[in-house]
Amino acid sequence: MNDNSIVIDNDVILSQFYQHGWTVIADFLPENLNRQLLDEARFNADLTPAGVGRARDFTLNRQIRRDKTQWFDGKTAAQQHYLQLMQRLQQQLNRQFFLGLFDFECHFACYQQGDFYQKHFDAFSGRSNRVLTTVSYLNTVNSGGELVMYGADDSVLSVIKPQAGSLVLFESERFAHQVLTAVDDRYSIAGWFRHNNSINGAIDPSR
Ligand code: OGA
Ligand code: MN
């Protein structure tokens, strides 16, 4: 597999995303990059219990989510490679759909047995500059840890089993979603393409 394989020139994928606001892209990550990122998440990342929104109350957070995360610092070759791929995807989405995506932020996430993330939205209108959510799965999970995507009427749209190398892409404000309780260890990279919120030339502080 080479880098060209991730260029999304596949009409089916693009039209799926365009029609539904979400899609799953199988084999998005080149295998060697997938392996490097998985090794980094497993052995080198400094994963700490994740926060929720602005609330910093640890007990409350534990009711909502139990994954451990580490934000990218862009210091390793694997992280740089991943960020390049996402920059390419950003350009492609902007060209195709005029989304005005401005930047991208992401973190490693690890769910171990018993960990979950309750049903939630990643963004709320006017309160966030997150436009699109991405989730790259770094290992294939046999049991537990499915991503459940919900429709506007609260119906279950899809139950997605994490598959190494696949990428889920969806509109952050539009889809509630949930991570079911993990059984096997589950490694991923959750990321967000964002609009620029700067006003009057002030720099938009990230996060
Ligand atoms: C998140 C999230 C989904 C997943 O990190 O906000 O919803 O499948 N992740 O890991
Ligand atoms: Mn989410």
mmCIF file of C-alpha atoms and ligand atoms in Angstrom:
data_model
loop_
_atom_site.group_PDB
_atom_site.id
_atom_site.type_symbol
_atom_site.label_atom_id
_atom_site.label_comp_id
_atom_site.label_asym_id
_atom_site.label_seq_id
_atom_site.Cartn_x
_atom_site.Cartn_y
_atom_site.Cartn_z
ATOM 1 C CA MET A 1 0.000 0.000 0.000
ATOM 2 C CA ASN A 2 1.414 3.454 -0.760
ATOM 3 C CA ASP A 3 0.322 6.954 0.127
ATOM 4 C CA ASN A 4 -1.752 7.343 -2.987
ATOM 5 C CA SER A 5 -4.163 4.803 -1.621
ATOM 6 C CA ILE A 6 -5.454 7.313 0.911
ATOM 7 C CA VAL A 7 -6.292 9.980 -1.628
ATOM 8 C CA ILE A 8 -10.046 10.006 -1.533
ATOM 9 C CA ASP A 9 -10.916 10.199 -5.179
ATOM 10 C CA ASN A 10 -13.528 7.559 -4.790
ATOM 11 C CA ASP A 11 -16.884 8.951 -5.890
ATOM 12 C CA VAL A 12 -18.776 6.438 -3.791
ATOM 13 C CA ILE A 13 -17.155 7.600 -0.575
ATOM 14 C CA LEU A 14 -17.570 11.259 -1.371
ATOM 15 C CA SER A 15 -21.175 10.891 -2.408
ATOM 16 C CA GLN A 16 -21.930 8.865 0.732
ATOM 17 C CA PHE A 17 -20.523 11.632 2.869
ATOM 18 C CA TYR A 18 -22.305 14.270 0.807
ATOM 19 C CA GLN A 19 -25.659 12.502 1.004
ATOM 20 C CA HIS A 20 -25.626 11.382 4.620
ATOM 21 C CA GLY A 21 -23.161 13.626 6.448
ATOM 22 C CA TRP A 22 -21.135 10.649 7.564
ATOM 23 C CA THR A 23 -19.165 7.789 6.114
ATOM 24 C CA VAL A 24 -16.695 5.030 6.950
ATOM 25 C CA ILE A 25 -13.574 4.754 4.825
ATOM 26 C CA ALA A 26 -11.968 1.301 5.036
ATOM 27 C CA ASP A 27 -8.158 1.047 4.770
ATOM 28 C CA PHE A 28 -7.665 4.778 5.063
ATOM 29 C CA LEU A 29 -4.310 4.441 6.830
ATOM 30 C CA PRO A 30 -1.307 2.871 5.121
ATOM 31 C CA GLU A 31 -0.414 -0.282 7.061
ATOM 32 C CA ASN A 32 3.049 0.832 8.132
ATOM 33 C CA LEU A 33 1.761 4.145 9.445
ATOM 34 C CA ASN A 34 -1.065 2.357 11.261
ATOM 35 C CA ARG A 35 1.513 0.121 12.962
ATOM 36 C CA GLN A 36 3.756 3.028 13.971
ATOM 37 C CA LEU A 37 0.838 4.976 15.430
ATOM 38 C CA LEU A 38 -0.446 1.930 17.286
ATOM 39 C CA ASP A 39 3.018 1.301 18.765
ATOM 40 C CA GLU A 40 3.231 4.930 19.816
ATOM 41 C CA ALA A 41 -0.215 4.843 21.443
ATOM 42 C CA ARG A 42 0.560 1.554 23.188
ATOM 43 C CA PHE A 43 4.092 2.098 24.406
ATOM 44 C CA ASN A 44 5.098 5.754 24.193
ATOM 45 C CA ALA A 45 2.022 7.895 24.676
ATOM 46 C CA ASP A 46 1.370 9.565 28.012
ATOM 47 C CA LEU A 47 -2.320 8.711 28.180
ATOM 48 C CA THR A 48 -4.335 10.429 30.911
ATOM 49 C CA PRO A 49 -8.063 10.337 31.803
ATOM 50 C CA ALA A 50 -9.958 12.475 29.298
ATOM 51 C CA GLY A 51 -11.897 15.627 30.204
ATOM 52 C CA VAL A 52 -15.405 16.545 29.070
ATOM 53 C CA GLY A 53 -16.124 20.032 27.704
ATOM 54 C CA ARG A 54 -15.235 22.693 30.219
ATOM 55 C CA ALA A 55 -16.188 20.583 33.195
ATOM 56 C CA ARG A 56 -13.116 19.501 35.049
ATOM 57 C CA ASP A 57 -14.909 17.506 37.697
ATOM 58 C CA PHE A 58 -13.270 14.117 37.584
ATOM 59 C CA THR A 59 -16.169 12.194 39.169
ATOM 60 C CA LEU A 60 -18.647 13.647 36.679
ATOM 61 C CA ASN A 61 -16.284 12.891 33.827
ATOM 62 C CA ARG A 62 -16.045 9.279 34.894
ATOM 63 C CA GLN A 63 -19.834 8.945 34.486
ATOM 64 C CA ILE A 64 -19.593 10.264 30.945
ATOM 65 C CA ARG A 65 -16.353 8.862 29.555
ATOM 66 C CA ARG A 66 -13.560 6.610 30.721
ATOM 67 C CA ASP A 67 -11.076 6.688 27.873
ATOM 68 C CA LYS A 68 -7.504 7.884 28.295
ATOM 69 C CA THR A 69 -6.147 10.375 25.789
ATOM 70 C CA GLN A 70 -3.067 12.225 24.685
ATOM 71 C CA TRP A 71 -3.175 15.225 22.335
ATOM 72 C CA PHE A 72 -0.742 15.130 19.420
ATOM 73 C CA ASP A 73 2.334 17.311 19.841
ATOM 74 C CA GLY A 74 3.537 16.680 16.267
ATOM 75 C CA LYS A 75 6.944 15.550 17.489
ATOM 76 C CA THR A 76 7.173 12.060 16.018
ATOM 77 C CA ALA A 77 7.470 11.146 12.344
ATOM 78 C CA ALA A 78 4.303 9.049 12.610
ATOM 79 C CA GLN A 79 2.277 11.952 14.018
ATOM 80 C CA GLN A 80 3.638 14.256 11.304
ATOM 81 C CA HIS A 81 2.708 11.742 8.619
ATOM 82 C CA TYR A 82 -0.808 11.399 10.037
ATOM 83 C CA LEU A 83 -1.246 15.178 10.190
ATOM 84 C CA GLN A 84 -0.139 15.413 6.545
ATOM 85 C CA LEU A 85 -2.767 12.879 5.512
ATOM 86 C CA MET A 86 -5.423 14.826 7.368
ATOM 87 C CA GLN A 87 -4.275 18.073 5.780
ATOM 88 C CA ARG A 88 -4.678 16.443 2.386
ATOM 89 C CA LEU A 89 -8.146 15.221 3.338
ATOM 90 C CA GLN A 90 -8.997 18.736 4.561
ATOM 91 C CA GLN A 91 -7.977 20.232 1.192
ATOM 92 C CA GLN A 92 -9.998 17.655 -0.632
ATOM 93 C CA LEU A 93 -13.101 18.261 1.471
ATOM 94 C CA ASN A 94 -12.746 22.027 1.077
ATOM 95 C CA ARG A 95 -12.383 21.737 -2.679
ATOM 96 C CA GLN A 96 -15.279 19.359 -3.025
ATOM 97 C CA PHE A 97 -17.759 20.756 -0.531
ATOM 98 C CA PHE A 98 -16.605 24.336 0.174
ATOM 99 C CA LEU A 99 -16.499 23.600 3.884
ATOM 100 C CA GLY A 100 -13.922 26.234 4.806
ATOM 101 C CA LEU A 101 -12.112 23.853 7.133
ATOM 102 C CA PHE A 102 -9.262 25.768 8.726
ATOM 103 C CA ASP A 103 -7.315 23.418 10.925
ATOM 104 C CA PHE A 104 -7.231 20.030 12.585
ATOM 105 C CA GLU A 105 -6.623 18.843 16.133
ATOM 106 C CA CYS A 106 -6.482 15.252 17.351
ATOM 107 C CA HIS A 107 -5.598 12.944 20.197
ATOM 108 C CA PHE A 108 -4.779 9.315 20.761
ATOM 109 C CA ALA A 109 -7.457 7.507 22.748
ATOM 110 C CA CYS A 110 -7.357 4.192 24.524
ATOM 111 C CA TYR A 111 -10.366 2.316 25.900
ATOM 112 C CA GLN A 112 -9.645 -0.679 28.094
ATOM 113 C CA GLN A 113 -12.054 -3.244 29.461
ATOM 114 C CA GLY A 114 -15.027 -1.444 31.063
ATOM 115 C CA ASP A 115 -14.299 1.938 29.437
ATOM 116 C CA PHE A 116 -17.019 3.738 27.441
ATOM 117 C CA TYR A 117 -18.147 7.144 26.201
ATOM 118 C CA GLN A 118 -21.848 7.925 26.789
ATOM 119 C CA LYS A 119 -24.025 9.265 23.995
ATOM 120 C CA HIS A 120 -22.891 12.808 23.148
ATOM 121 C CA PHE A 121 -22.349 15.430 20.471
ATOM 122 C CA ASP A 122 -18.848 16.714 19.692
ATOM 123 C CA ALA A 123 -20.058 20.247 18.957
ATOM 124 C CA PHE A 124 -23.008 22.547 19.614
ATOM 125 C CA SER A 125 -24.093 25.282 17.280
ATOM 126 C CA GLY A 126 -22.409 28.598 18.115
ATOM 127 C CA ARG A 127 -20.387 27.133 20.964
ATOM 128 C CA SER A 128 -17.674 25.345 19.120
ATOM 129 C CA ASN A 129 -15.691 25.606 15.933
ATOM 130 C CA ARG A 130 -15.592 21.869 15.374
ATOM 131 C CA VAL A 131 -17.088 21.058 11.970
ATOM 132 C CA LEU A 132 -16.149 17.473 11.162
ATOM 133 C CA THR A 133 -15.181 14.620 13.469
ATOM 134 C CA THR A 134 -12.696 11.975 12.377
ATOM 135 C CA VAL A 135 -11.937 8.702 14.137
ATOM 136 C CA SER A 136 -9.088 6.491 12.925
ATOM 137 C CA TYR A 137 -9.068 3.023 14.381
ATOM 138 C CA LEU A 138 -5.600 1.646 15.063
ATOM 139 C CA ASN A 139 -6.530 -1.926 15.978
ATOM 140 C CA THR A 140 -9.292 -4.334 15.060
ATOM 141 C CA VAL A 141 -11.509 -5.032 18.035
ATOM 142 C CA ASN A 142 -13.305 -8.354 18.315
ATOM 143 C CA SER A 143 -15.459 -7.650 21.304
ATOM 144 C CA GLY A 144 -16.985 -4.430 22.732
ATOM 145 C CA GLY A 145 -16.114 -0.810 21.963
ATOM 146 C CA GLU A 146 -18.489 -0.370 19.011
ATOM 147 C CA LEU A 147 -19.252 3.174 17.858
ATOM 148 C CA VAL A 148 -23.031 3.729 17.717
ATOM 149 C CA MET A 149 -24.170 6.544 15.416
ATOM 150 C CA TYR A 150 -27.625 8.078 15.987
ATOM 151 C CA GLY A 151 -29.921 9.850 13.546
ATOM 152 C CA ALA A 152 -31.973 12.997 14.136
ATOM 153 C CA ASP A 153 -34.921 10.945 15.428
ATOM 154 C CA ASP A 154 -32.654 9.082 17.839
ATOM 155 C CA SER A 155 -32.762 5.963 15.720
ATOM 156 C CA VAL A 156 -29.582 3.927 15.488
ATOM 157 C CA LEU A 157 -27.999 4.661 12.122
ATOM 158 C CA SER A 158 -25.088 2.305 12.445
ATOM 159 C CA VAL A 159 -23.074 0.203 14.882
ATOM 160 C CA ILE A 160 -19.465 0.371 13.759
ATOM 161 C CA LYS A 161 -16.882 -2.183 14.830
ATOM 162 C CA PRO A 162 -13.406 -0.675 15.042
ATOM 163 C CA GLN A 163 -11.247 -2.037 12.198
ATOM 164 C CA ALA A 164 -7.542 -1.243 11.980
ATOM 165 C CA GLY A 165 -6.873 1.410 9.348
ATOM 166 C CA SER A 166 -10.479 2.541 8.891
ATOM 167 C CA LEU A 167 -11.616 6.135 9.271
ATOM 168 C CA VAL A 168 -15.036 7.382 10.349
ATOM 169 C CA LEU A 169 -15.943 10.889 9.224
ATOM 170 C CA PHE A 170 -19.081 12.800 10.311
ATOM 171 C CA GLU A 171 -20.544 16.250 10.864
ATOM 172 C CA SER A 172 -19.772 17.118 14.482
ATOM 173 C CA GLU A 173 -22.982 19.051 15.283
ATOM 174 C CA ARG A 174 -25.309 16.686 13.524
ATOM 175 C CA PHE A 175 -24.760 13.199 14.929
ATOM 176 C CA ALA A 176 -25.037 12.011 18.497
ATOM 177 C CA HIS A 177 -22.826 9.001 19.024
ATOM 178 C CA GLN A 178 -21.587 6.700 21.733
ATOM 179 C CA VAL A 179 -18.786 4.245 22.413
ATOM 180 C CA LEU A 180 -20.117 1.014 23.913
ATOM 181 C CA THR A 181 -18.289 -0.564 26.822
ATOM 182 C CA ALA A 182 -14.936 -1.933 25.730
ATOM 183 C CA VAL A 183 -13.944 -5.537 26.266
ATOM 184 C CA ASP A 184 -10.745 -5.707 24.186
ATOM 185 C CA ASP A 185 -8.232 -2.842 24.333
ATOM 186 C CA ARG A 186 -9.224 -0.292 21.724
ATOM 187 C CA TYR A 187 -6.803 2.278 20.267
ATOM 188 C CA SER A 188 -7.864 5.182 18.060
ATOM 189 C CA ILE A 189 -7.158 8.749 17.035
ATOM 190 C CA ALA A 190 -10.114 11.107 17.446
ATOM 191 C CA GLY A 191 -9.789 14.391 15.580
ATOM 192 C CA TRP A 192 -11.700 17.493 14.537
ATOM 193 C CA PHE A 193 -11.555 19.724 11.494
ATOM 194 C CA ARG A 194 -12.377 23.213 12.650
ATOM 195 C CA HIS A 195 -13.476 26.594 11.400
ATOM 196 C CA ASN A 196 -11.440 29.622 12.280
ATOM 197 C CA ASN A 197 -13.235 31.614 14.969
ATOM 198 C CA SER A 198 -10.868 34.540 15.184
ATOM 199 C CA ILE A 199 -12.543 37.922 15.516
ATOM 200 C CA ASN A 200 -10.957 41.332 14.820
ATOM 201 C CA GLY A 201 -7.626 39.745 14.126
ATOM 202 C CA ALA A 202 -7.434 38.111 17.554
ATOM 203 C CA ILE A 203 -5.868 34.700 17.409
ATOM 204 C CA ASP A 204 -8.340 31.915 18.034
ATOM 205 C CA PRO A 205 -6.937 29.931 20.957
ATOM 206 C CA SER A 206 -7.147 26.283 20.122
ATOM 207 C CA ARG A 207 -9.230 24.097 22.440
HETATM 208 C C1 OGA B 1 -14.850 11.065 20.793
HETATM 209 C C2 OGA B 1 -15.614 9.925 20.224
HETATM 210 C C3 OGA B 1 -15.648 7.832 19.011
HETATM 211 C C4 OGA B 1 -14.834 6.593 18.829
HETATM 212 O O1 OGA B 1 -13.660 10.902 21.102
HETATM 213 O O2 OGA B 1 -15.446 12.156 20.927
HETATM 214 O O3 OGA B 1 -16.810 10.026 20.170
HETATM 215 O O4 OGA B 1 -15.309 5.689 18.112
HETATM 216 N N1 OGA B 1 -14.966 8.832 19.750
HETATM 217 O O5 OGA B 1 -13.757 6.489 19.411
HETATM 218 MN MN MN B 2 -17.405 12.134 20.126
#
